[in-house]
Structures are given as C-alpha cells and as structure tokens.
Tab-separated table of C-alpha atoms and ligand atoms in Angstrom:
chain	number	residue	atom	x	y	z
A	14	MET	CA	19.923	-3.818	15.075
A	15	LYS	CA	19.100	-6.324	12.365
A	16	VAL	CA	15.665	-6.457	10.762
A	17	LEU	CA	14.442	-8.737	8.011
A	18	PHE	CA	11.301	-7.696	6.150
A	19	ALA	CA	9.381	-10.521	4.541
A	20	ALA	CA	6.765	-9.523	2.005
A	21	ALA	CA	5.007	-10.489	-1.198
A	22	GLU	CA	6.107	-7.336	-3.000
A	23	ALA	CA	8.764	-4.641	-2.837
A	24	SER	CA	9.247	-1.730	-5.184
A	25	PRO	CA	11.054	-1.297	-7.549
A	26	PHE	CA	11.332	-5.049	-8.111
A	27	ILE	CA	7.649	-5.825	-7.989
A	28	LYS	CA	4.726	-3.619	-7.094
A	29	VAL	CA	1.034	-4.311	-7.194
A	30	GLY	CA	-0.087	-1.770	-4.628
A	31	GLY	CA	0.912	0.316	-1.640
A	32	LEU	CA	2.567	-2.634	0.083
A	33	GLY	CA	5.244	-2.582	-2.608
A	34	ASP	CA	5.880	1.116	-2.037
A	35	VAL	CA	6.262	0.590	1.701
A	36	LEU	CA	8.810	-2.169	1.187
A	37	GLY	CA	10.648	0.117	-1.212
A	38	GLY	CA	10.735	3.085	1.147
A	39	LEU	CA	10.845	1.995	4.780
A	40	PRO	CA	13.870	-0.352	4.732
A	41	LYS	CA	15.856	2.271	2.864
A	42	GLU	CA	15.130	4.913	5.488
A	43	LEU	CA	15.927	2.459	8.299
A	44	CYS	CA	19.295	1.705	6.698
A	45	LEU	CA	20.052	5.417	6.517
A	46	LYS	CA	19.391	5.526	10.235
A	47	GLY	CA	21.878	2.765	10.923
A	48	VAL	CA	19.593	-0.270	11.078
A	49	ASP	CA	20.710	-3.320	9.116
A	50	ALA	CA	17.363	-3.718	7.367
A	51	ARG	CA	17.029	-6.298	4.604
A	52	VAL	CA	14.122	-7.539	2.544
A	53	VAL	CA	13.111	-10.941	1.225
A	54	ILE	CA	10.526	-11.417	-1.539
A	55	PRO	CA	9.696	-14.114	-4.098
A	56	LEU	CA	11.602	-14.083	-7.363
A	57	TYR	CA	8.665	-13.464	-9.690
A	58	SER	CA	9.217	-13.981	-13.380
A	59	SER	CA	7.527	-10.617	-13.971
A	60	ILE	CA	10.352	-8.644	-12.318
A	61	ASN	CA	11.842	-6.631	-15.141
A	62	ASP	CA	15.013	-7.846	-16.807
A	63	ASP	CA	17.181	-4.842	-15.911
A	64	LEU	CA	16.511	-5.465	-12.248
A	65	LYS	CA	16.975	-9.201	-12.656
A	66	ARG	CA	20.421	-8.536	-14.060
A	67	THR	CA	21.426	-6.868	-10.779
A	68	MET	CA	20.775	-10.120	-8.897
A	69	ARG	CA	23.479	-12.524	-7.855
A	70	TYR	CA	22.918	-16.224	-7.278
A	71	ILE	CA	23.928	-17.315	-3.772
A	72	ALA	CA	22.875	-20.925	-3.261
A	73	ASN	CA	20.008	-23.345	-3.482
A	74	ILE	CA	18.418	-25.445	-0.799
A	75	THR	CA	15.480	-27.799	-0.446
A	76	VAL	CA	12.548	-26.474	1.507
A	77	GLU	CA	10.353	-29.089	3.128
A	78	ASN	CA	6.758	-28.442	3.972
A	79	SER	CA	4.356	-31.289	4.646
A	80	TRP	CA	5.309	-33.989	2.127
A	81	ARG	CA	6.692	-31.475	-0.355
A	82	LYS	CA	10.371	-31.053	-0.954
A	83	SER	CA	10.768	-27.969	-3.083
A	84	TYR	CA	13.679	-26.364	-4.831
A	85	CYS	CA	14.536	-22.964	-3.381
A	86	GLY	CA	17.080	-20.803	-5.143
A	87	ILE	CA	18.428	-17.832	-3.229
A	88	PHE	CA	19.428	-14.664	-5.040
A	89	GLU	CA	20.622	-11.357	-3.706
A	90	ALA	CA	20.747	-7.769	-4.955
A	91	GLU	CA	21.580	-4.441	-3.464
A	92	HIS	CA	19.369	-1.492	-4.247
A	93	GLU	CA	19.921	1.999	-2.871
A	94	GLY	CA	21.820	0.670	0.100
A	95	VAL	CA	19.344	-2.097	0.969
A	96	LYS	CA	20.024	-5.807	0.611
A	97	TYR	CA	17.226	-7.747	-1.055
A	98	TYR	CA	16.940	-11.518	-1.147
A	99	PHE	CA	14.839	-13.358	-3.698
A	100	ILE	CA	13.344	-16.799	-3.295
A	101	ASP	CA	13.346	-18.680	-6.559
A	102	ASN	CA	10.957	-21.469	-7.421
A	103	GLU	CA	9.526	-21.404	-10.924
A	104	GLN	CA	6.597	-23.639	-10.119
A	105	TYR	CA	5.327	-21.036	-7.673
A	106	PHE	CA	6.548	-17.744	-9.022
A	107	MET	CA	6.729	-18.049	-12.779
A	108	ARG	CA	3.227	-16.674	-13.122
A	109	GLY	CA	1.513	-13.671	-14.607
A	110	ASN	CA	0.115	-12.646	-11.241
A	111	VAL	CA	1.615	-11.866	-7.884
A	112	TYR	CA	-1.655	-12.702	-6.137
A	113	GLY	CA	-4.943	-14.285	-6.971
A	114	GLU	CA	-3.604	-17.641	-8.090
A	115	PRO	CA	-5.665	-20.669	-7.053
A	116	ASP	CA	-2.702	-22.051	-5.110
A	117	ASP	CA	-1.802	-18.851	-3.224
A	118	GLY	CA	-1.958	-20.779	0.047
A	119	GLU	CA	0.653	-23.256	-1.101
A	120	ARG	CA	2.802	-20.571	-2.733
A	121	PHE	CA	3.007	-18.377	0.337
A	122	ALA	CA	3.359	-21.311	2.717
A	123	PHE	CA	6.424	-22.299	0.714
A	124	PHE	CA	7.691	-18.732	0.709
A	125	SER	CA	7.180	-18.325	4.466
A	126	ARG	CA	9.058	-21.550	5.125
A	127	ALA	CA	11.821	-20.453	2.787
A	128	VAL	CA	12.219	-17.127	4.609
A	129	LEU	CA	13.219	-19.058	7.728
A	130	GLU	CA	15.212	-21.760	5.961
A	131	ILE	CA	17.532	-19.334	4.205
A	132	LEU	CA	18.721	-17.572	7.372
A	133	PRO	CA	21.639	-19.931	8.116
A	134	VAL	CA	22.555	-19.929	4.411
A	135	ILE	CA	22.716	-16.147	4.076
A	136	ASP	CA	24.196	-16.039	7.561
A	137	PHE	CA	21.802	-13.383	8.734
A	138	PHE	CA	19.917	-13.985	11.940
A	139	PRO	CA	17.866	-10.855	12.468
A	140	ASP	CA	16.771	-9.505	15.830
A	141	ILE	CA	13.397	-8.928	14.263
A	142	ILE	CA	11.450	-10.363	11.399
A	143	ASN	CA	8.857	-7.927	10.161
A	144	ALA	CA	6.203	-9.870	8.245
A	145	ASN	CA	3.615	-8.100	6.129
A	146	ASP	CA	-0.021	-9.072	5.553
A	147	TRP	CA	-1.333	-12.627	5.409
A	148	HIS	CA	1.129	-13.753	2.730
A	149	THR	CA	3.919	-13.835	5.281
A	150	GLY	CA	1.830	-14.372	8.410
A	151	LEU	CA	2.967	-17.990	8.440
A	152	VAL	CA	6.553	-16.881	9.038
A	153	CYS	CA	5.520	-15.987	12.601
A	154	VAL	CA	3.583	-19.238	12.981
A	155	TYR	CA	6.360	-21.477	11.622
A	156	LEU	CA	9.016	-19.746	13.685
A	157	ASN	CA	7.231	-20.727	16.894
A	158	ALA	CA	6.081	-24.116	15.683
A	159	HIS	CA	9.236	-25.481	14.109
A	160	TYR	CA	12.302	-23.307	14.668
A	161	ARG	CA	12.533	-22.085	18.228
A	162	LEU	CA	14.923	-24.826	19.324
A	163	ARG	CA	17.301	-24.331	16.433
A	164	GLU	CA	20.468	-22.372	16.887
A	165	GLY	CA	20.131	-18.721	15.926
A	166	PHE	CA	16.329	-18.748	15.965
A	167	GLU	CA	15.792	-18.734	19.726
A	168	LYS	CA	15.570	-15.019	20.251
A	169	ILE	CA	14.140	-13.688	17.010
A	170	LYS	CA	11.163	-11.386	17.669
A	171	THR	CA	8.366	-10.861	15.185
A	172	VAL	CA	6.268	-7.951	14.036
A	173	LEU	CA	3.316	-8.532	11.751
A	174	SER	CA	2.316	-5.417	9.835
A	175	ILE	CA	-1.243	-5.303	8.541
A	176	HIS	CA	-1.662	-3.213	5.421
A	177	ASN	CA	-5.212	-4.252	4.718
A	178	ILE	CA	-7.218	-6.472	7.033
A	179	GLU	CA	-9.706	-7.295	4.288
A	180	PHE	CA	-7.332	-9.932	2.982
A	181	GLN	CA	-6.798	-12.675	5.546
A	182	GLY	CA	-5.877	-15.847	3.695
A	183	LYS	CA	-8.713	-18.186	4.630
A	184	PHE	CA	-8.575	-21.916	3.947
A	185	ASN	CA	-10.437	-25.095	4.644
A	186	PRO	CA	-9.344	-26.620	7.995
A	187	TYR	CA	-8.608	-29.933	6.269
A	188	VAL	CA	-5.500	-28.540	4.582
A	189	LEU	CA	-3.681	-27.814	7.869
A	190	GLY	CA	-1.230	-30.677	7.562
A	191	GLU	CA	-1.343	-31.322	3.846
A	192	LEU	CA	-0.783	-27.738	2.726
A	193	PHE	CA	0.687	-25.907	5.657
A	194	GLY	CA	2.662	-28.689	7.293
A	195	LEU	CA	1.217	-28.033	10.741
A	196	ASP	CA	-0.044	-30.529	13.340
A	197	THR	CA	-3.370	-30.492	15.098
A	198	GLU	CA	-1.626	-29.000	18.134
A	199	HIS	CA	-1.212	-25.803	16.064
A	200	LYS	CA	-4.724	-25.845	14.730
A	201	GLN	CA	-6.181	-23.456	17.281
A	202	ILE	CA	-3.638	-20.809	16.455
A	203	LEU	CA	-4.986	-20.581	12.938
A	204	MET	CA	-8.633	-21.502	13.395
A	205	TYR	CA	-11.146	-18.720	13.254
A	206	ASP	CA	-14.784	-18.736	12.396
A	207	GLY	CA	-14.643	-22.157	10.799
A	208	ASP	CA	-11.607	-21.444	8.628
A	209	LEU	CA	-7.879	-21.653	8.864
A	210	ASN	CA	-7.142	-17.959	8.879
A	211	ILE	CA	-3.498	-17.165	8.233
A	212	LEU	CA	-3.690	-13.535	9.237
A	213	LYS	CA	-5.276	-14.561	12.517
A	214	GLY	CA	-2.501	-17.109	13.042
A	215	GLY	CA	0.049	-14.372	12.401
A	216	ILE	CA	-1.661	-12.061	14.878
A	217	GLU	CA	-1.573	-14.774	17.530
A	218	SER	CA	2.011	-15.744	16.871
A	219	SER	CA	3.728	-12.358	16.522
A	220	ASP	CA	5.109	-10.236	19.323
A	221	ILE	CA	3.684	-7.008	17.932
A	222	VAL	CA	0.959	-6.347	15.411
A	223	SER	CA	1.403	-3.069	13.628
A	224	THR	CA	-0.848	-1.290	11.180
A	225	VAL	CA	-0.168	1.561	8.841
A	226	SER	CA	-1.869	4.446	10.617
A	227	ARG	CA	-2.895	5.253	14.154
A	228	LYS	CA	-6.520	5.689	13.190
A	229	TYR	CA	-6.660	2.328	11.412
A	230	ALA	CA	-5.157	0.681	14.495
A	231	GLU	CA	-8.205	1.949	16.390
A	232	GLU	CA	-10.678	1.210	13.617
A	233	ILE	CA	-9.829	-2.465	13.292
A	234	LEU	CA	-10.788	-3.001	16.926
A	235	GLY	CA	-14.373	-2.328	15.878
A	236	LYS	CA	-16.798	-4.382	13.865
A	237	GLU	CA	-17.175	-1.932	11.003
A	238	HIS	CA	-13.584	-2.107	9.789
A	239	SER	CA	-12.199	-5.405	11.065
A	240	PHE	CA	-13.630	-7.827	8.499
A	241	GLY	CA	-14.484	-10.087	11.418
A	242	LEU	CA	-11.245	-9.941	13.390
A	243	HIS	CA	-12.094	-7.278	15.993
A	244	ASN	CA	-12.514	-9.685	18.886
A	245	ILE	CA	-9.177	-11.312	18.197
A	246	LEU	CA	-7.523	-7.910	18.053
A	247	LYS	CA	-9.323	-6.519	21.065
A	248	ALA	CA	-8.031	-9.396	23.150
A	249	ARG	CA	-4.515	-8.455	22.054
A	250	ARG	CA	-4.951	-4.729	22.228
A	251	ASP	CA	-1.683	-4.210	24.134
A	252	LYS	CA	0.463	-5.409	21.308
A	253	ILE	CA	-1.160	-3.350	18.557
A	254	ARG	CA	0.616	-0.299	17.183
A	255	GLY	CA	-0.277	2.195	14.486
A	256	ILE	CA	2.549	3.819	12.558
A	257	ILE	CA	1.740	5.960	9.581
A	258	ASN	CA	3.485	5.215	6.291
A	259	GLY	CA	5.643	7.699	4.502
A	260	ILE	CA	6.359	7.972	0.821
A	261	ASP	CA	9.716	7.844	-0.897
A	262	THR	CA	10.225	11.550	-1.459
A	263	THR	CA	13.083	10.981	-3.868
A	264	VAL	CA	10.840	8.901	-6.125
A	265	PHE	CA	7.783	11.123	-5.757
A	266	ASN	CA	9.289	14.510	-6.362
A	267	PRO	CA	7.849	17.139	-8.721
A	268	GLU	CA	11.299	18.711	-8.993
A	269	THR	CA	12.784	15.629	-10.628
A	270	ASP	CA	9.868	13.492	-11.862
A	271	GLY	CA	10.777	12.489	-15.405
A	272	PHE	CA	7.203	11.784	-16.502
A	273	ILE	CA	5.882	15.288	-16.071
A	274	LYS	CA	5.955	18.147	-18.551
A	275	THR	CA	7.622	20.816	-16.411
A	276	ASN	CA	9.339	20.166	-13.105
A	277	TYR	CA	8.523	22.481	-10.229
A	278	GLY	CA	8.872	22.901	-6.503
A	279	ILE	CA	7.404	25.093	-3.839
A	280	SER	CA	9.344	28.150	-5.016
A	281	THR	CA	8.449	27.486	-8.641
A	282	LEU	CA	4.841	26.516	-8.047
A	283	ARG	CA	3.796	28.738	-10.959
A	284	ASN	CA	5.190	26.122	-13.306
A	285	LYS	CA	2.680	23.579	-12.126
A	286	ARG	CA	0.166	25.102	-14.568
A	287	PHE	CA	2.129	23.852	-17.576
A	288	ASN	CA	1.461	20.375	-16.321
A	289	LYS	CA	-2.241	21.104	-16.155
A	290	THR	CA	-2.323	22.300	-19.760
A	291	PHE	CA	-0.303	19.265	-20.772
A	292	LEU	CA	-2.663	16.907	-18.986
A	293	GLN	CA	-5.686	18.594	-20.565
A	294	ARG	CA	-4.112	18.369	-23.998
A	295	SER	CA	-3.113	14.718	-23.580
A	296	MET	CA	-6.639	13.895	-22.477
A	297	ALA	CA	-8.244	16.006	-25.210
A	298	LEU	CA	-9.975	18.138	-22.603
A	299	GLU	CA	-10.570	21.815	-23.138
A	300	GLU	CA	-7.374	23.690	-22.224
A	301	LYS	CA	-8.811	26.076	-19.690
A	302	SER	CA	-6.749	27.187	-16.724
A	303	SER	CA	-9.702	28.545	-14.760
A	304	VAL	CA	-11.651	25.297	-14.417
A	305	PRO	CA	-10.583	23.125	-11.465
A	306	LEU	CA	-9.265	19.781	-12.617
A	307	ILE	CA	-9.910	16.863	-10.266
A	308	GLY	CA	-7.687	13.802	-10.527
A	309	MET	CA	-7.933	10.295	-9.171
A	310	VAL	CA	-5.316	7.542	-9.299
A	311	THR	CA	-6.823	4.458	-7.788
A	312	ARG	CA	-7.652	0.817	-7.875
A	313	LEU	CA	-11.218	0.625	-9.149
A	314	THR	CA	-12.553	-1.362	-6.196
A	315	LYS	CA	-15.215	-0.994	-3.576
A	316	GLN	CA	-12.638	0.010	-0.957
A	317	LYS	CA	-11.791	3.123	-2.919
A	318	GLY	CA	-15.274	4.593	-2.611
A	319	LEU	CA	-16.382	4.329	-6.224
A	320	ASP	CA	-19.917	3.456	-5.166
A	321	LEU	CA	-20.385	7.052	-4.135
A	322	PHE	CA	-20.276	8.094	-7.780
A	323	TYR	CA	-23.359	6.191	-8.859
A	324	GLU	CA	-25.645	8.484	-6.899
A	325	VAL	CA	-24.118	11.861	-7.659
A	326	MET	CA	-22.568	11.371	-11.069
A	327	ASP	CA	-24.968	13.814	-12.669
A	328	GLU	CA	-24.484	16.421	-9.961
A	329	ILE	CA	-20.708	16.167	-10.288
A	330	SER	CA	-21.001	16.438	-14.049
A	331	GLU	CA	-22.958	19.668	-13.678
A	332	LEU	CA	-20.190	21.350	-11.673
A	333	ASN	CA	-17.663	23.568	-13.363
A	334	ILE	CA	-14.879	20.994	-13.206
A	335	GLN	CA	-12.896	18.510	-15.232
A	336	LEU	CA	-12.325	14.985	-13.934
A	337	VAL	CA	-9.614	12.493	-14.881
A	338	VAL	CA	-9.675	9.055	-13.279
A	339	LEU	CA	-6.858	6.549	-13.787
A	340	GLY	CA	-7.055	2.963	-12.623
A	341	THR	CA	-8.038	-0.614	-13.237
A	342	GLY	CA	-10.010	-3.032	-11.141
A	343	ALA	CA	-13.520	-4.404	-10.878
A	344	PHE	CA	-15.393	-4.751	-14.142
A	345	GLU	CA	-18.451	-2.810	-12.947
A	346	TYR	CA	-16.381	0.243	-12.045
A	347	GLU	CA	-14.337	0.073	-15.222
A	348	GLU	CA	-17.630	0.055	-17.123
A	349	MET	CA	-18.912	2.914	-15.002
A	350	MET	CA	-15.895	5.012	-15.939
A	351	HIS	CA	-16.189	4.198	-19.639
A	352	ASP	CA	-19.836	5.019	-19.524
A	353	TRP	CA	-19.360	8.267	-17.637
A	354	GLU	CA	-16.694	9.370	-20.096
A	355	ARG	CA	-18.952	8.560	-23.045
A	356	ARG	CA	-21.816	10.552	-21.610
A	357	ARG	CA	-19.783	13.535	-20.445
A	358	TYR	CA	-16.949	13.665	-22.901
A	359	ASP	CA	-16.916	17.431	-22.400
A	360	LYS	CA	-15.363	17.017	-18.945
A	361	VAL	CA	-14.825	13.432	-17.760
A	362	ARG	CA	-12.070	10.969	-18.670
A	363	GLY	CA	-11.735	7.415	-17.405
A	364	VAL	CA	-8.320	6.010	-18.233
A	365	VAL	CA	-8.759	2.335	-17.521
A	366	ARG	CA	-5.233	0.996	-17.537
A	367	PHE	CA	-2.120	0.730	-15.385
A	368	ALA	CA	0.141	3.629	-16.338
A	369	PRO	CA	2.677	5.126	-13.915
A	370	ASP	CA	3.485	7.889	-16.407
A	371	VAL	CA	-0.156	9.004	-16.555
A	372	ALA	CA	-0.278	8.777	-12.754
A	373	SER	CA	2.568	11.294	-12.506
A	374	MET	CA	0.876	13.520	-15.068
A	375	ILE	CA	-2.252	13.528	-12.923
A	376	TYR	CA	-0.412	14.191	-9.654
A	377	ALA	CA	1.341	17.120	-11.306
A	378	GLY	CA	-1.415	18.390	-13.574
A	379	ALA	CA	-4.543	18.144	-11.436
A	380	ASP	CA	-5.604	20.854	-8.988
A	381	LEU	CA	-7.539	18.586	-6.676
A	382	PHE	CA	-7.162	14.908	-5.874
A	383	LEU	CA	-10.199	12.905	-4.873
A	384	MET	CA	-9.930	9.945	-2.509
A	385	PRO	CA	-13.329	9.023	-1.110
A	386	SER	CA	-12.238	5.611	0.235
A	387	LYS	CA	-14.721	3.617	2.256
A	388	PHE	CA	-11.800	2.455	4.356
A	389	GLU	CA	-8.128	3.203	3.958
A	390	PRO	CA	-5.469	1.645	6.198
A	391	CYS	CA	-3.026	4.359	5.190
A	392	GLY	CA	-3.269	5.472	1.595
A	393	LEU	CA	-0.260	6.799	-0.238
A	394	ALA	CA	-1.833	8.681	-3.137
A	395	GLN	CA	-3.063	11.532	-0.951
A	396	MET	CA	0.493	12.051	0.307
A	397	ILE	CA	1.923	11.956	-3.194
A	398	ALA	CA	-0.720	14.465	-4.286
A	399	MET	CA	0.194	16.826	-1.434
A	400	ARG	CA	3.838	16.612	-2.350
A	401	TYR	CA	2.859	17.696	-5.869
A	402	GLY	CA	0.792	20.604	-4.530
A	403	THR	CA	-2.430	18.889	-5.564
A	404	ILE	CA	-5.053	19.228	-2.875
A	405	PRO	CA	-6.646	16.041	-1.545
A	406	ILE	CA	-10.376	15.719	-0.962
A	407	VAL	CA	-10.747	12.738	1.363
A	408	HIS	CA	-13.162	10.769	3.477
A	409	THR	CA	-11.778	10.992	7.016
A	410	VAL	CA	-11.052	7.363	7.596
A	411	GLY	CA	-7.877	5.441	8.509
A	412	GLY	CA	-4.691	6.987	7.200
A	413	LEU	CA	-6.603	9.652	5.287
A	414	CYS	CA	-7.689	10.999	8.642
A	415	ASP	CA	-4.124	10.931	10.001
A	416	THR	CA	-2.470	12.553	6.996
A	417	VAL	CA	-4.876	15.219	5.739
A	418	THR	CA	-5.668	18.248	7.893
A	419	PRO	CA	-8.822	20.081	6.803
A	420	TYR	CA	-8.136	23.607	5.628
A	421	ASN	CA	-9.449	26.342	7.832
A	422	PRO	CA	-9.805	29.688	5.983
A	423	GLU	CA	-9.779	31.547	9.320
A	424	THR	CA	-6.443	30.287	10.563
A	425	LYS	CA	-5.066	29.431	7.088
A	426	GLU	CA	-3.967	26.095	8.433
A	427	GLY	CA	-4.569	22.729	6.834
A	428	ASP	CA	-3.770	21.024	3.579
A	429	GLY	CA	-6.902	19.325	2.291
A	430	ILE	CA	-10.663	19.065	2.242
A	431	THR	CA	-12.384	16.333	4.213
A	432	PHE	CA	-15.820	14.801	4.663
A	433	GLN	CA	-16.878	12.789	7.687
A	434	SER	CA	-19.489	10.270	6.700
A	435	TYR	CA	-19.376	7.822	3.843
A	436	ASN	CA	-22.159	9.383	1.867
A	437	SER	CA	-22.325	10.639	-1.726
A	438	TYR	CA	-23.837	13.998	-0.820
A	439	ASP	CA	-21.161	14.636	1.779
A	440	MET	CA	-18.594	13.902	-0.883
A	441	LEU	CA	-20.354	16.248	-3.284
A	442	ASP	CA	-20.388	18.938	-0.624
A	443	ALA	CA	-16.656	18.480	-0.061
A	444	ILE	CA	-16.025	18.875	-3.786
A	445	LYS	CA	-18.023	22.112	-3.730
A	446	ARG	CA	-16.058	23.383	-0.749
A	447	ALA	CA	-12.853	22.532	-2.571
A	448	ILE	CA	-13.991	24.525	-5.600
A	449	ALA	CA	-14.716	27.505	-3.350
A	450	ILE	CA	-11.182	27.409	-1.967
A	451	TYR	CA	-9.837	27.027	-5.486
A	452	GLU	CA	-11.630	30.201	-6.493
A	453	ASN	CA	-10.121	32.239	-3.674
A	454	LYS	CA	-6.629	33.088	-4.878
A	455	ALA	CA	-5.046	33.707	-1.466
A	456	ASP	CA	-6.489	30.595	0.135
A	457	TRP	CA	-5.621	28.501	-2.880
A	458	LEU	CA	-1.980	29.512	-2.776
A	459	LYS	CA	-1.808	28.993	0.974
A	460	ILE	CA	-3.359	25.543	1.011
A	461	ARG	CA	-1.062	24.357	-1.757
A	462	LYS	CA	2.001	25.627	0.058
A	463	ASN	CA	0.856	23.983	3.256
A	464	ALA	CA	0.428	20.694	1.411
A	465	MET	CA	3.839	20.859	-0.241
A	466	GLN	CA	5.529	21.721	3.037
A	467	LYS	CA	4.057	18.800	4.869
A	468	ASP	CA	6.597	16.164	5.844
A	469	VAL	CA	5.301	13.010	4.178
A	470	SER	CA	8.702	11.322	4.072
A	471	TRP	CA	9.713	8.158	5.897
A	472	ASN	CA	11.844	10.117	8.341
A	473	ILE	CA	9.450	10.302	11.290
A	474	PRO	CA	7.725	6.931	10.685
A	475	ALA	CA	11.108	5.191	10.497
A	476	ASP	CA	11.998	6.605	13.918
A	477	GLU	CA	8.772	5.153	15.249
A	478	TYR	CA	9.580	1.752	13.779
A	479	ILE	CA	12.984	1.873	15.452
A	480	LYS	CA	11.332	2.724	18.751
A	481	MET	CA	8.987	-0.216	18.345
A	482	TYR	CA	11.828	-2.592	17.484
A	483	LYS	CA	13.831	-1.401	20.473
A	484	GLU	CA	10.880	-2.109	22.690
A	485	LEU	CA	11.146	-5.727	21.564
A	486	VAL	CA	14.841	-6.491	21.786
B	18	GLC	C1	-2.743	-1.300	1.393
B	18	GLC	C2	-3.779	-0.326	1.934
B	18	GLC	C3	-3.329	1.120	1.815
B	18	GLC	C4	-1.923	1.282	2.370
B	18	GLC	C5	-0.983	0.273	1.722
B	18	GLC	C6	0.424	0.353	2.270
B	18	GLC	O1	-2.686	-1.202	0.009
B	18	GLC	O2	-5.030	-0.492	1.272
B	18	GLC	O3	-4.198	1.981	2.506
B	18	GLC	O4	-1.462	2.580	2.132
B	18	GLC	O5	-1.451	-1.031	1.925
B	18	GLC	O6	0.488	0.165	3.640
C-alpha cells in the first residue's frame, strides 16, 4: 500500500507544534509495518542546514494556479527509512514563519497544487493521500476538481486528518478564482457561513475525515468544540474516524534523552530525582526533594487552559509546591507568567521562550505535569510526561480523556489525575488530589510505574491507520 502524507510541517525538518511530531512519527511506524508511506512538505528556508544537506534535487516544474505560473523545485531526502519530498519556491517559503503570513491562502494553494503536480515527476501514485489540517485541505478539492481524468489520478483516495478544528482557513468568496483557481461550479464545496472555508472544502471532498482521538471525533460533532462546523460534520458522520496519536518513543525516551541530567528507565526510576535537583538548580528554585514540582510545557494560548490560572493563582501559590512553566504564545499569558514569577519568586518560574532542552529537563525533572486544556484534539505532552514517569493532571477533554486514566487508590490502577469541568476550582482540587498521591509513597511509586508502562507509541495507532486505509482501497 502506498500512502502520501501532505502537511505543512514534519519533524525533524520543521516543527511548530504537534502536527510536526505526528508527521515525524506516524509515517515512520507505517513504513516499519510495510506500508510505502512518504511525506511531502514545503521547503522552508528555516529548515536547519544539516538537514538541508541531506536533500537531493530531483527536478523542477511549473505549477499553474489561476493566472499564476510558479516555479516549483522538487527535492527529496530519506530520514529513518521514510522518503520526504520538499516543494521549493522561495517566494512562498523563504519566510521567518511557517504560518501566519498574510498570504497563507496563496502559499498553501500553491503547495496543494504542487503536491498533485509532482506525482508523475516523482513517479509515485499513491493509493491514498493523507492531507492534514486546512493547509492541505485543497489537495482533496483539487484532486476532484482538476485531476480525476488524468492518468494515475483516477483511483487515488483521500483522508483528511484534522489536528485542530479551530483553524479552518477562511477567505473572502471573491478570491475563489483569482487565488484558488476554482470555478463557480466548485464554489459550494468551499462555501460556509459566508466564507470560503478550506477545511470545510476538504471535509466535503475527502473520502474519510479523521481526527486525532476518539473523544475529539465525538466532540467536534457538537457546537461547543466544532468552531462552527458541527452541522457539516454531523451530515458526514459515517466517514469520520478518531485515531489517537502516538509519540515517537525513540525520540522521547528518558533512557537516552541527551538533554537531561541523568538518564533513567522504569527499573532505574530512583535516578529521576537527580533530574529534579538539576531542574531546581537551573531554575534557582530551592533544592528540596520533598516538595512536589509541577511542570508545564505548552503554547501560551487560550486553548491550553491558561485562563484558569487568573482565578486561582493565589491559591496555587499557597500550596506546598514548585511550578515551572515553559512556553511562548499570547502576550497576555506571557505577561501573566512574568508577573506570577515576579510575585512568587520563591516557587514559580515562567520560562517564556522556545527551548526543547528545557522541555526535556521539565519532563524528566518535574513530578507532576499540568495540562488543563480547554480543548485538546489529542495532546502529546501528557504522553511524553507519562513516558518520563511524570504524572499528568489533565482536564478530561479530547485526547487527554483518551490517554490519561485517573488513578484509583483502591485498585491501584490509572496513571494520572483528572478533572471533569473546565473550572479553576476543579483544577485546583485536582492539583490537591495529586499532592495527596505524591505524599503517599506506595501510591506514588505505583502511579509512576503505571504511567511509564503505558504504551504511548505509534504501534497501535499505526495499525488503526492501516485498517482505515484498507477500508478505502
Ligand atoms: C494539534 C492539537 C493537538 C494535537 C496535535 C497533533 O496541535 O492541538 O492536540 O496533539 O495537533 O495531532
């Protein structure tokens, strides 16, 4: 079976968020299972030079969209058994940002066109194209609109994976022809609520719509979590699937992680404490082993539940804890973290920058890992934390609900602490419950072992993807 993943990011080449991790992990696992899975992403100038040096130039073509005739270089690289293709066009991809450019519509329309145009050149006609999020939603639309009669394209099936339905790619209807190169006969496919909505067009045009957890697949059928698309999805309920993400357990591995002070595994869990001391020292926090250290590695955005802090900041600060938050994002939350640190320098640190090394130090050094997301399609950090024996405290929503089992002191089962409603006092209560478990030696050891033993790899999810693909071909 041949699968081509089209996406805006793929680790290790380029990673802004969880999408990049998925495109780094899933294709690799599929290849190990005998699928010919390949990936195509834009050739961003910000890809680091070492990785760029592994790329080989294949050819260049002209990609036409509307009146534009654009240069499209095609590069190729192999990474850990997976073939990656890179679409080169400096006008579109020689930028500081992956997303958030004023011409994102034009950039990703070009990219989506290019994904289809390169197939005869690379001589790879996949059985399935798996598009990801709105950036590549147009691949599914263009395939039906312009390519079905061309040789090799007739039978290609499409899956559109939604990683976050908040981002839909909405544009003024007037740009349909000018920007996207589509005729009025295709207008209805994209139109929604007065906008051209690329994600909606992708949902309409793909054979299967998948999301990154079972719970999120249910949630987006309702008003609360759909960002307006629930009716569209409800009408297509039969083609929606929810498959939980995994994490790359060779990358996220406390036994080999090069950023942490002392490597450890489940049989050497005692050594985890050296990482706690190291984290405390690096952060200039008091080096006490008895005080529970709570970590967070997050984007500082509304989605991640930071609003909950405003109400209970003082109560949290009064608890016998230390708190280290790493992340960047919205100005107001960055300020909140700076401010909180200033006021409670005895126990709170807000590290407002992007730092994968500090992230590893937190996963390894913290005792508890807080993830109070308002919504969370899957969430990877809670799985990484579990793998590092750091116990997640999560709001039971989306993938957090599917991946974290609340600990039950009676049965000794479970690997995290959960709270049900999106409410600051429920979060506070969960933190207190977590501290209670931390203080009970037997429970604390058990819950950490449970967490580390949990299979958070891509093994099972990849099997589910294969099942879904087989259903299609
Ligand atoms: C998005 C979602 C996150 C998910 C990731 C990968 O970033 O917000 O929950 O884990 O995509 O699918």
